[in-house]
Amino acid sequence: MRKILATLIAITSLGYSSAFAGTLVINTDLTDPAPKAAFDWAFKKFQEENPDVTIEVNNFDHEGYKQAIRNFLTTSPPDIFNWYAGNRMLPFVRAGLVEDVSDIWSDTGWVDGNLTEGMSHAKKPMTIGGKQWGIPYTYYQWGVYYRKDIFDANGISVPTTWDEFVAACATLKAAGVTPITIGSKYLWTTAGVFDYLNLRTNGYEFHMALTKGEVPYTDPKVHAVFDKWDELVKPGYFLENHASLAWQEAIPPMVNGEAAMYVMGNFSVALFKEGGLTNDNLGFFQFPEITPGVPMAEEAPTDTMHIASGAKNKIDAKRFLIFLSRADVQEEMNKTLGQLPVNSGSKVDPDPFLEAGLNMLNNAYAMAQFYDRDAPAEMASEGMKGFQEYMVNPDRRDKILERLEKVRQRVYK
Amino acid sequence: MFPIPIQKRPLINRISYKILVPVSLFIWLIPLLGIMLTSIRGLGDITAGNYWGMPSEFLLFSNIKEVFQNTPMLTYIINSFKITIPTVIGAVAISCMTGFALASYKFKANLFIFFTFIAGNFVPFQILMIPVRDLTFQMGLYDTVTGLVLFHVAFQTGFCTLFMRNFIKALPNELFEAARIDGTSEFNIFLKIVVPLTRPAIAALSVLIFTFIWNDFFWATVLIQGQHAMPITAGLKSLNGQWVTVYHLLSAGSIMAAVPPVIMFFLMQKHFIAGLTLGASKG
Amino acid sequence: MVSYTTPFLTVPNSTQFTYRKSSWWKRNQQRLTPWIFLFPGLLLFLVYVIWPIFNSLYISLLQWDGLSPAIFVGISNYVELLDDEYFYISLMNNLKWLILFMLAVPIGLGLAIFLNQTIFGIRLIKSLFFFPFVISQVVIGIIFSWFYNPRGVIGPFLDKIGLGNYAILADENFATYGIIFAGIYPQIAYCMILYLTGLNNLNTDQIEAGRMDGAKGLSLFKNIILPQLKPATFLAIVVTVIGSLRSFDMVAIMTQGGPYGSSNVLAYYMFETALSEYGYRMGYGSAIAAVLFTIMMFYILFFIYRMYQGEKKGL
């Protein structure tokens, strides 16, 4: 039946392509300059290739979008919307708000084509219940961004083990430099640190188990993560007053040379460079090993595009998804985004940070999405509040973890 | 007169008073002066931490231009007007009627209805939030100017009715009686007598409601999500997140948000204050 | 007051048909008119204000995320509230807001007395004192967060005078006070203007009589002025209490309840729980709203009672 219908659609769309041609409504929160430029380019290119389709874009501001998405998916669904892989899409998939796009992922393909070979490795993160629910178009690495010149001036070489890392912090602190800058006002930056400490101490499987709610927060393994964190927080290796700063506001201290490192995602490079740093004094290294033998997994959040189940123009929407997965398209877009294309056929922009990131991720044992994408929203929100509180008051660890455990029992029941 | 007029005080008091007043005004307005000063600065001053010295450049207009070019500020401002003006008209018109009904007719439920309006006016917004949002959804008005205006009109009706009813009640009742004896219909009494006489109240209410609605942030957050219908308060909030390090642009945007109510206030000051202080001078 | 039950005073001299029609209308117009005038306002108010209150109270008994079907859970949301640390923090902060906001009343009175003179330009000066009230709380919040930012104004200043850079909004002990300070700024202006009006309408005879009796300074103020300012004081307290419980805007702009929930208030906590990025707990949020509503209800009833007394006197 499905096949017949598909064939019918194919025939009619061949014969009367203009009859189906219509508007493609796309909701995004890609209002920051780089993503906006990348998508403006992609929309233009798609329209050049499909002159019968008109694209209508609704832009939302970044923070507002996360609230808005629930509303528009239920009340006035667009054809296409951007979102994130992992657990963040789960509630929408479960509520039947996201269109199943397994056909464009399948080998036999959809009538109008399917994804290229280069995408097959990305199938798993898009899969829930054996079906695929969207396509990824970009991802980026997390790690430690640092001031090369400050490291050199203090005789520090890039740390690869935890002891070296802590020693480097001690040297920097003694030299009057804040070892690690961070702005935790909007909480999520703390999760980057927590995730890495967790991934390095306990490994990827534990990270997934924790974010899936299978392990209590009072588990000794969670305490082990905080033991490591203590080694950074208690001697005051993080920037003072970080709870009052947005992540961008923590960049100037590093630009001014008051701080030396930032555990961040690659999107921060643009801001570092805007502040005046160059490839000569800004560097990147992989978060060092903590427990020897734990395979090195990385944080690599993936940004994705989906079709709403209530979409009016699903055919063009699927075409757009296929278009967006193409090697040439992803290559061009990610050049503008300053991030990594998902399609393995795309070339990566020759940029030392992207190359370092690609190299690291290609050798990664596994890729985590990020605490607030792997854990359900409610847990993530409470968790990150707890991380922030811990970073200001490390002595409250037990109390915080007990509270998080209470939340876990409620959220995952 | 209380306190004793300064003119009757010794010279020394008079002089110190005349010094004290401008000085205290300056201190009082420091926050606003700060933001004005910042809005004319360039990025150079901001990064150099020059917040209180003389601005090294005068860039107010280029900052404003930059705000308009790089952000939907213009849309936000237009939206604010599109939300505020119909709300003012709607709420004032409706409350003229409810105010008249409650002020000049005796019926059983009169006081009860009146107090219901007053009580509703004091209710915390949060208790209304979820049902109002759902209701707006169901009417297909979520994320539209109309949806927001409807709610604002409804909610402001509480306060406006209190205001109008008290105002009309203070009008001499004989006027209505005489008109009735002349055979004027109730509707004509309303249109020909009440409305013209309540003009000052209408003016006062209009400026007040204009300011309240222009400055509303909560309902804009709850009922609007897209830039196409977002008023300037919610717009500024989203720019606040985006512009954490460019205070001069944020300041320029803030000033734009503040200008219309401030103009309104200075133009209609007498009415504005009369509206706000209703009841402050009589028992 | 005259009662309006004299419908047959005038009969229009027209055809029988219209006569009969208008006669029914004439007979009933006194009774019907108020309802016709009330209809649009009452309808809107019932739909958008009265019904939602009861609906919210009902939702507070549900477990509902806005997407999947709601489950009736009885009072379990309220039971959970009792064990919710953030709830208590928010409630305590509301109390701090309420108490500290009351300072706006005497400060406003002081300012009003200070400015109640007739020197050159005083009108403009009064307006300038008042106009922070006209500006959106969003703008006030933005200004003050910048002040408090360690890279903004106060931090570097404290640093310069040797007290060390300090981030008020990042400190759990001070964040709330920082926000209240910003919030009280326009509120003082409001109270000031209420008192200025009150001072303007003082009974001069009484004051002169008091002065003749030798009352001056504090005793004059306490025994003669203050009682006359009672309506202004009442109104100032009313608007200040309401202002303090509507702390949403300031908190949303300045800290979003942070650091780690320490500057939260019920109004923002409710929003955060029910509508923000990470939480869609409509039922739990409604339970918080219900608590806020109950607190406010005491207050509303007190206000209505006062108004009712006034009405009875007036009738």
Short mmCIF file of N, CA, C and O in Angstrom, two decimals, chain B residues 1-7 17 24-25 28 35 38 51-52 94 97 100-101 104-105 115 121-123 126-128 130-131 133-134 139 154 165 173 177 180 186 190 215 218 233 237 247 261 265 269 272 276-278 280-282, chain C residues 4 29-30 33-34 37 40-41 45 48-49 52 55-56 64 114 116-118 127 129-130 134 136 143 146 149 151-153 185 190 197 201 204 211 225 231-232 235 242 246 248 252-253 256 267 275 282 286 296 303-304 308 311:
data_model
loop_
_atom_site.label_atom_id
_atom_site.label_comp_id
_atom_site.label_asym_id
_atom_site.label_seq_id
_atom_site.Cartn_x
_atom_site.Cartn_y
_atom_site.Cartn_z
N MET B 1 0.12 74.29 54.46
CA MET B 1 1.28 73.80 53.69
C MET B 1 2.21 73.01 54.60
O MET B 1 2.55 73.47 55.70
N PHE B 2 2.55 71.86 54.19
CA PHE B 2 3.54 71.08 54.93
C PHE B 2 4.54 70.53 53.94
O PHE B 2 4.15 70.00 52.90
N PRO B 3 5.81 70.54 54.17
CA PRO B 3 6.46 71.26 55.28
C PRO B 3 6.40 72.76 55.06
O PRO B 3 5.92 73.21 54.06
N ILE B 4 6.93 73.49 56.04
CA ILE B 4 6.93 74.95 55.94
C ILE B 4 7.65 75.37 54.66
O ILE B 4 8.72 74.85 54.36
N PRO B 5 7.03 76.27 53.89
CA PRO B 5 7.66 76.66 52.63
C PRO B 5 9.08 77.16 52.87
O PRO B 5 9.34 77.87 53.84
N ILE B 6 9.95 76.76 51.98
CA ILE B 6 11.37 77.07 52.15
C ILE B 6 11.61 78.58 52.12
O ILE B 6 12.54 79.07 52.74
N GLN B 7 10.69 79.28 51.47
CA GLN B 7 10.84 80.74 51.39
C GLN B 7 10.76 81.39 52.77
O GLN B 7 11.28 82.48 52.98
N TYR B 17 19.03 74.15 50.42
CA TYR B 17 17.96 73.39 49.75
C TYR B 17 18.15 73.42 48.24
O TYR B 17 18.04 72.40 47.55
N SER B 24 20.56 65.73 44.77
CA SER B 24 19.85 64.47 45.01
C SER B 24 19.20 63.97 43.71
O SER B 24 19.14 62.77 43.47
N LEU B 25 18.77 64.90 42.87
CA LEU B 25 18.20 64.48 41.59
C LEU B 25 19.26 63.75 40.76
O LEU B 25 19.00 62.71 40.17
N TRP B 28 19.80 60.37 42.18
CA TRP B 28 18.61 59.55 41.89
C TRP B 28 18.64 59.03 40.45
O TRP B 28 18.25 57.91 40.17
N ILE B 35 23.03 54.72 31.63
CA ILE B 35 22.66 54.01 30.42
C ILE B 35 22.63 54.96 29.22
O ILE B 35 22.99 54.59 28.10
N THR B 38 26.18 55.41 28.21
CA THR B 38 26.69 54.22 27.55
C THR B 38 26.18 54.11 26.11
O THR B 38 26.89 53.64 25.23
N TYR B 51 33.40 53.59 31.58
CA TYR B 51 31.95 53.66 31.72
C TYR B 51 31.49 55.02 32.19
O TYR B 51 30.37 55.43 31.95
N TRP B 52 32.33 55.70 32.93
CA TRP B 52 31.84 56.93 33.58
C TRP B 52 32.55 58.18 33.11
O TRP B 52 32.08 59.28 33.37
N ILE B 94 -14.51 49.58 26.85
CA ILE B 94 -15.30 48.62 27.62
C ILE B 94 -15.53 49.12 29.04
O ILE B 94 -16.63 48.99 29.59
N MET B 97 -18.25 51.61 29.64
CA MET B 97 -19.57 50.99 29.74
C MET B 97 -19.77 50.32 31.08
O MET B 97 -20.79 50.54 31.76
N PHE B 100 -19.99 52.89 33.83
CA PHE B 100 -21.28 53.55 33.83
C PHE B 100 -22.35 52.65 34.44
O PHE B 100 -23.13 53.07 35.30
N ALA B 101 -22.34 51.41 34.01
CA ALA B 101 -23.36 50.48 34.51
C ALA B 101 -23.27 50.34 36.02
O ALA B 101 -24.29 50.34 36.72
N SER B 104 -24.15 53.99 37.95
CA SER B 104 -25.42 54.72 37.99
C SER B 104 -26.66 53.84 37.96
O SER B 104 -27.75 54.35 37.76
N TYR B 105 -26.52 52.56 38.12
CA TYR B 105 -27.72 51.72 38.23
C TYR B 105 -27.65 50.95 39.53
O TYR B 105 -26.60 50.48 39.93
N PHE B 115 -16.77 44.37 43.00
CA PHE B 115 -15.65 43.82 43.76
C PHE B 115 -14.97 42.67 43.03
O PHE B 115 -13.78 42.43 43.22
N ASN B 121 -8.30 42.13 39.42
CA ASN B 121 -7.22 43.03 39.06
C ASN B 121 -5.96 42.79 39.90
O ASN B 121 -4.86 43.07 39.47
N PHE B 122 -6.14 42.25 41.10
CA PHE B 122 -4.99 42.04 41.99
C PHE B 122 -4.41 40.63 41.92
O PHE B 122 -3.43 40.33 42.57
N VAL B 123 -5.05 39.80 41.16
CA VAL B 123 -4.66 38.39 41.13
C VAL B 123 -3.25 38.25 40.57
O VAL B 123 -2.87 38.96 39.66
N GLN B 126 0.46 34.49 37.59
CA GLN B 126 0.82 33.07 37.43
C GLN B 126 -0.39 32.15 37.54
O GLN B 126 -0.41 31.09 36.94
N ILE B 127 -1.38 32.58 38.30
CA ILE B 127 -2.55 31.72 38.46
C ILE B 127 -3.37 31.71 37.16
O ILE B 127 -4.17 30.81 36.93
N LEU B 128 -3.16 32.69 36.31
CA LEU B 128 -3.91 32.73 35.06
C LEU B 128 -3.12 32.12 33.91
O LEU B 128 -3.67 31.78 32.87
N ILE B 130 -1.38 29.37 32.77
CA ILE B 130 -1.58 28.16 31.98
C ILE B 130 -2.94 28.14 31.29
O ILE B 130 -3.00 27.91 30.08
N PRO B 131 -4.03 28.41 32.00
CA PRO B 131 -5.33 28.42 31.30
C PRO B 131 -5.41 29.47 30.20
O PRO B 131 -5.94 29.18 29.12
N ARG B 133 -3.03 30.66 28.43
CA ARG B 133 -2.20 30.20 27.31
C ARG B 133 -2.94 29.11 26.52
O ARG B 133 -2.98 29.14 25.30
N ASP B 134 -3.55 28.20 27.24
CA ASP B 134 -4.29 27.13 26.57
C ASP B 134 -5.47 27.68 25.78
O ASP B 134 -5.71 27.28 24.65
N MET B 139 -8.06 29.05 20.59
CA MET B 139 -8.71 30.00 19.70
C MET B 139 -7.85 30.26 18.47
O MET B 139 -8.22 31.06 17.61
N ALA B 154 -9.00 42.26 28.47
CA ALA B 154 -9.80 41.62 29.51
C ALA B 154 -9.24 41.94 30.88
O ALA B 154 -9.96 42.31 31.80
N ARG B 165 -15.75 53.66 37.25
CA ARG B 165 -16.93 53.61 38.09
C ARG B 165 -16.84 54.69 39.16
O ARG B 165 -17.79 55.43 39.40
N ASN B 173 -25.51 63.20 40.02
CA ASN B 173 -26.54 62.30 39.53
C ASN B 173 -27.70 63.04 38.86
O ASN B 173 -28.37 62.51 37.98
N GLU B 177 -30.63 62.26 35.82
CA GLU B 177 -32.07 62.29 36.12
C GLU B 177 -32.80 63.26 35.21
O GLU B 177 -33.84 62.94 34.63
N ARG B 180 -33.20 61.89 31.85
CA ARG B 180 -34.21 60.83 31.80
C ARG B 180 -35.60 61.44 31.73
O ARG B 180 -36.46 60.96 31.00
N GLU B 186 -31.35 55.56 27.68
CA GLU B 186 -30.17 55.26 28.50
C GLU B 186 -28.90 55.30 27.67
O GLU B 186 -27.85 55.72 28.11
N PHE B 190 -25.61 57.74 28.06
CA PHE B 190 -24.22 57.27 28.06
C PHE B 190 -23.38 58.03 27.03
O PHE B 190 -22.32 58.57 27.35
N ASN B 215 5.00 48.36 28.77
CA ASN B 215 6.03 47.77 29.61
C ASN B 215 5.78 46.32 29.98
O ASN B 215 6.57 45.71 30.68
N PHE B 218 5.73 39.97 31.06
CA PHE B 218 5.30 38.62 31.39
C PHE B 218 4.40 38.01 30.31
O PHE B 218 4.67 36.92 29.79
N THR B 233 9.71 44.76 24.90
CA THR B 233 10.25 44.29 26.18
C THR B 233 10.81 42.88 26.03
O THR B 233 11.95 42.61 26.42
N LYS B 237 14.79 41.48 25.98
CA LYS B 237 15.24 40.36 26.79
C LYS B 237 16.05 39.38 25.93
O LYS B 237 17.09 38.89 26.34
N TYR B 247 27.43 46.40 25.63
CA TYR B 247 26.51 47.20 26.42
C TYR B 247 26.03 48.45 25.70
O TYR B 247 24.94 48.93 25.93
N PRO B 261 6.96 55.51 26.29
CA PRO B 261 6.22 55.84 27.52
C PRO B 261 6.70 57.11 28.17
O PRO B 261 5.91 57.84 28.78
N PHE B 265 4.43 60.18 29.03
CA PHE B 265 4.35 60.69 30.39
C PHE B 265 4.53 62.20 30.43
O PHE B 265 3.76 62.92 31.04
N GLN B 269 1.43 64.43 31.51
CA GLN B 269 1.79 64.28 32.90
C GLN B 269 0.63 64.45 33.88
O GLN B 269 0.45 63.65 34.79
N PHE B 272 -1.65 61.55 33.74
CA PHE B 272 -0.96 60.36 34.22
C PHE B 272 -0.97 60.32 35.74
O PHE B 272 -1.36 59.33 36.36
N LEU B 276 -2.81 57.81 38.43
CA LEU B 276 -2.09 56.97 39.38
C LEU B 276 -2.49 57.25 40.81
O LEU B 276 -2.44 56.37 41.66
N THR B 277 -2.81 58.51 41.08
CA THR B 277 -3.01 58.88 42.47
C THR B 277 -4.47 58.93 42.84
O THR B 277 -4.82 59.44 43.89
N LEU B 278 -5.30 58.40 41.96
CA LEU B 278 -6.72 58.36 42.26
C LEU B 278 -6.93 57.74 43.63
O LEU B 278 -6.51 56.62 43.88
N ALA B 280 -5.65 58.90 46.39
CA ALA B 280 -4.59 59.21 47.35
C ALA B 280 -4.94 60.40 48.21
O ALA B 280 -4.30 60.66 49.21
N SER B 281 -5.95 61.16 47.82
CA SER B 281 -6.21 62.37 48.57
C SER B 281 -7.60 62.41 49.20
O SER B 281 -7.96 63.37 49.84
N LYS B 282 -8.38 61.41 48.97
CA LYS B 282 -9.67 61.41 49.65
C LYS B 282 -9.93 60.06 50.31
O LYS B 282 -9.40 59.04 49.88
N TYR C 4 -34.61 54.48 40.12
CA TYR C 4 -35.01 54.72 38.72
C TYR C 4 -36.20 53.86 38.35
O TYR C 4 -36.09 53.01 37.50
N GLN C 29 -36.04 49.12 30.28
CA GLN C 29 -34.70 49.57 29.95
C GLN C 29 -33.85 49.86 31.18
O GLN C 29 -32.65 49.60 31.18
N GLN C 30 -34.50 50.34 32.24
CA GLN C 30 -33.73 50.59 33.45
C GLN C 30 -33.08 49.31 33.99
O GLN C 30 -31.97 49.33 34.50
N THR C 33 -30.50 47.88 30.82
CA THR C 33 -29.35 48.65 30.35
C THR C 33 -28.03 48.28 31.06
O THR C 33 -27.04 48.03 30.38
N PRO C 34 -28.02 48.26 32.39
CA PRO C 34 -26.72 47.96 33.01
C PRO C 34 -26.15 46.65 32.51
O PRO C 34 -24.94 46.55 32.29
N PHE C 37 -24.62 47.09 29.12
CA PHE C 37 -23.33 47.77 29.23
C PHE C 37 -22.27 46.87 29.85
O PHE C 37 -21.10 46.95 29.54
N PRO C 40 -19.97 43.09 27.51
CA PRO C 40 -18.65 42.80 26.92
C PRO C 40 -17.55 42.69 27.96
O PRO C 40 -16.74 41.76 27.94
N GLY C 41 -17.55 43.64 28.89
CA GLY C 41 -16.50 43.64 29.90
C GLY C 41 -16.58 42.42 30.80
O GLY C 41 -15.59 41.75 31.06
N PHE C 45 -13.90 39.39 31.13
CA PHE C 45 -13.30 39.22 32.45
C PHE C 45 -13.54 37.81 32.98
O PHE C 45 -12.66 37.20 33.57
N TYR C 48 -11.29 35.39 30.77
CA TYR C 48 -9.84 35.52 30.84
C TYR C 48 -9.28 35.65 32.24
O TYR C 48 -8.08 35.54 32.43
N VAL C 49 -10.11 35.95 33.21
CA VAL C 49 -9.58 36.13 34.56
C VAL C 49 -10.24 35.19 35.57
O VAL C 49 -9.54 34.49 36.30
N PRO C 52 -10.04 31.21 34.51
CA PRO C 52 -8.68 30.65 34.62
C PRO C 52 -8.23 30.38 36.05
O PRO C 52 -7.48 29.44 36.30
N ASN C 55 -9.67 27.12 36.87
CA ASN C 55 -9.03 26.12 36.02
C ASN C 55 -7.62 25.80 36.53
O ASN C 55 -7.21 24.64 36.57
N SER C 56 -6.89 26.84 36.94
CA SER C 56 -5.54 26.62 37.47
C SER C 56 -5.58 25.77 38.72
O SER C 56 -4.75 24.88 38.90
N TRP C 64 0.80 16.81 34.33
CA TRP C 64 0.52 17.10 32.92
C TRP C 64 1.71 17.84 32.32
O TRP C 64 2.17 18.83 32.88
N PHE C 114 10.40 66.24 51.02
CA PHE C 114 11.58 66.98 50.58
C PHE C 114 11.25 67.84 49.36
O PHE C 114 11.72 68.98 49.24
N ASN C 116 8.18 68.85 48.33
CA ASN C 116 6.94 69.61 48.35
C ASN C 116 7.21 71.08 48.65
O ASN C 116 6.87 71.60 49.70
N GLN C 117 7.85 71.73 47.72
CA GLN C 117 8.18 73.15 47.86
C GLN C 117 7.82 73.84 46.56
O GLN C 117 7.51 73.16 45.57
N THR C 118 7.88 75.13 46.57
CA THR C 118 7.61 75.83 45.32
C THR C 118 8.82 76.66 44.93
O THR C 118 8.81 77.87 45.04
N SER C 127 8.89 65.67 38.17
CA SER C 127 8.70 64.73 37.06
C SER C 127 9.93 63.86 36.87
O SER C 127 9.83 62.66 36.63
N PHE C 129 12.11 63.06 39.07
CA PHE C 129 12.18 62.07 40.14
C PHE C 129 11.23 60.91 39.88
O PHE C 129 11.49 59.78 40.22
N PHE C 130 10.15 61.24 39.26
CA PHE C 130 9.12 60.22 39.08
C PHE C 130 9.40 59.29 37.91
O PHE C 130 8.99 58.13 37.91
N VAL C 134 8.06 55.14 34.95
CA VAL C 134 7.45 55.00 33.64
C VAL C 134 8.19 53.97 32.79
O VAL C 134 7.64 53.39 31.86
N SER C 136 10.09 50.61 31.61
CA SER C 136 9.85 49.18 31.77
C SER C 136 10.82 48.56 32.77
O SER C 136 11.99 48.90 32.83
N ILE C 143 19.70 47.67 33.23
CA ILE C 143 20.63 48.68 33.75
C ILE C 143 21.32 48.15 35.01
O ILE C 143 22.54 48.19 35.12
N TRP C 146 23.84 45.34 34.67
CA TRP C 146 25.12 45.83 34.17
C TRP C 146 25.90 46.50 35.30
O TRP C 146 27.11 46.33 35.42
N ASN C 149 27.41 43.73 37.40
CA ASN C 149 28.33 42.82 36.73
C ASN C 149 29.76 43.09 37.18
O ASN C 149 30.17 44.24 37.28
N ARG C 151 32.32 42.99 35.66
CA ARG C 151 33.04 43.79 34.68
C ARG C 151 32.26 45.05 34.36
O ARG C 151 32.54 45.74 33.39
N GLY C 152 31.23 45.34 35.14
CA GLY C 152 30.41 46.51 34.88
C GLY C 152 30.85 47.70 35.71
O GLY C 152 31.95 48.22 35.49
N VAL C 153 30.04 48.09 36.66
CA VAL C 153 30.30 49.34 37.34
C VAL C 153 30.73 49.14 38.78
O VAL C 153 31.81 49.56 39.20
N TYR C 185 13.52 50.79 43.24
CA TYR C 185 13.84 52.10 42.67
C TYR C 185 12.60 52.75 42.02
O TYR C 185 12.21 53.86 42.42
N TYR C 190 6.86 55.79 42.68
CA TYR C 190 5.40 55.67 42.72
C TYR C 190 4.87 56.19 44.07
O TYR C 190 3.96 57.01 44.14
N THR C 197 0.71 64.00 45.99
CA THR C 197 -0.70 64.35 45.81
C THR C 197 -1.38 64.52 47.16
O THR C 197 -2.17 65.45 47.35
N ASN C 201 -3.14 68.07 49.04
CA ASN C 201 -4.54 68.19 49.44
C ASN C 201 -4.72 68.23 50.95
O ASN C 201 -5.79 67.92 51.45
N THR C 204 -5.24 72.85 55.19
CA THR C 204 -4.34 73.89 55.72
C THR C 204 -4.81 74.41 57.07
O THR C 204 -3.99 74.70 57.93
N ARG C 211 -0.27 74.36 64.40
CA ARG C 211 0.91 75.18 64.64
C ARG C 211 0.64 76.21 65.73
O ARG C 211 1.51 76.49 66.55
N ILE C 225 -0.32 65.67 60.29
CA ILE C 225 -0.07 65.38 58.87
C ILE C 225 -0.37 63.93 58.53
O ILE C 225 -1.15 63.62 57.63
N PRO C 231 -5.15 58.12 53.39
CA PRO C 231 -5.51 57.52 52.09
C PRO C 231 -4.29 57.27 51.22
O PRO C 231 -4.18 56.22 50.58
N ALA C 232 -3.37 58.22 51.20
CA ALA C 232 -2.16 58.04 50.40
C ALA C 232 -1.35 56.86 50.91
O ALA C 232 -0.85 56.03 50.14
N LEU C 235 -2.99 53.58 49.91
CA LEU C 235 -2.76 53.27 48.51
C LEU C 235 -1.30 52.87 48.27
O LEU C 235 -1.01 51.93 47.54
N ILE C 242 1.49 44.75 46.06
CA ILE C 242 1.28 44.10 44.77
C ILE C 242 2.57 44.10 43.96
O ILE C 242 2.97 43.09 43.39
N ARG C 246 4.73 40.86 42.40
CA ARG C 246 4.90 40.71 40.96
C ARG C 246 6.35 40.92 40.58
O ARG C 246 6.69 41.76 39.77
N PHE C 248 8.29 39.09 39.00
CA PHE C 248 8.72 38.24 37.89
C PHE C 248 9.73 38.91 36.95
O PHE C 248 10.79 38.36 36.67
N ALA C 252 13.46 37.56 36.14
CA ALA C 252 13.68 36.96 34.83
C ALA C 252 14.83 37.65 34.10
O ALA C 252 15.63 37.00 33.44
N ILE C 253 14.90 38.96 34.23
CA ILE C 253 15.94 39.69 33.51
C ILE C 253 17.28 39.55 34.22
O ILE C 253 18.31 39.33 33.59
N GLN C 256 17.39 35.10 36.51
CA GLN C 256 16.61 33.90 36.21
C GLN C 256 16.61 32.95 37.39
O GLN C 256 16.69 31.74 37.24
N ALA C 267 6.82 33.64 41.77
CA ALA C 267 6.32 34.00 40.44
C ALA C 267 7.23 33.45 39.35
O ALA C 267 6.76 32.90 38.34
N LEU C 275 6.83 26.42 32.20
CA LEU C 275 6.95 26.84 30.80
C LEU C 275 8.36 26.97 30.27
O LEU C 275 8.54 27.26 29.11
N MET C 282 3.06 21.37 34.20
CA MET C 282 1.93 22.28 34.33
C MET C 282 1.26 22.15 35.70
O MET C 282 0.89 23.14 36.32
N SER C 286 1.15 24.94 38.56
CA SER C 286 -0.13 25.48 39.03
C SER C 286 -0.23 25.41 40.55
O SER C 286 -0.84 26.30 41.17
N MET C 296 -1.90 36.09 48.13
CA MET C 296 -2.45 37.33 47.61
C MET C 296 -3.91 37.49 48.02
O MET C 296 -4.38 38.59 48.23
N PHE C 303 -8.27 44.29 51.24
CA PHE C 303 -8.49 45.49 50.44
C PHE C 303 -9.97 45.68 50.12
O PHE C 303 -10.53 46.75 50.28
N ILE C 304 -10.60 44.58 49.70
CA ILE C 304 -12.01 44.65 49.35
C ILE C 304 -12.84 45.04 50.59
O ILE C 304 -13.75 45.84 50.50
N TYR C 308 -15.24 48.04 50.81
CA TYR C 308 -16.65 47.79 51.11
C TYR C 308 -17.11 48.71 52.24
O TYR C 308 -18.20 49.30 52.17
N GLU C 311 -17.68 51.98 50.75
CA GLU C 311 -18.90 52.03 49.96
C GLU C 311 -20.12 52.18 50.86
O GLU C 311 -21.04 52.92 50.56
#
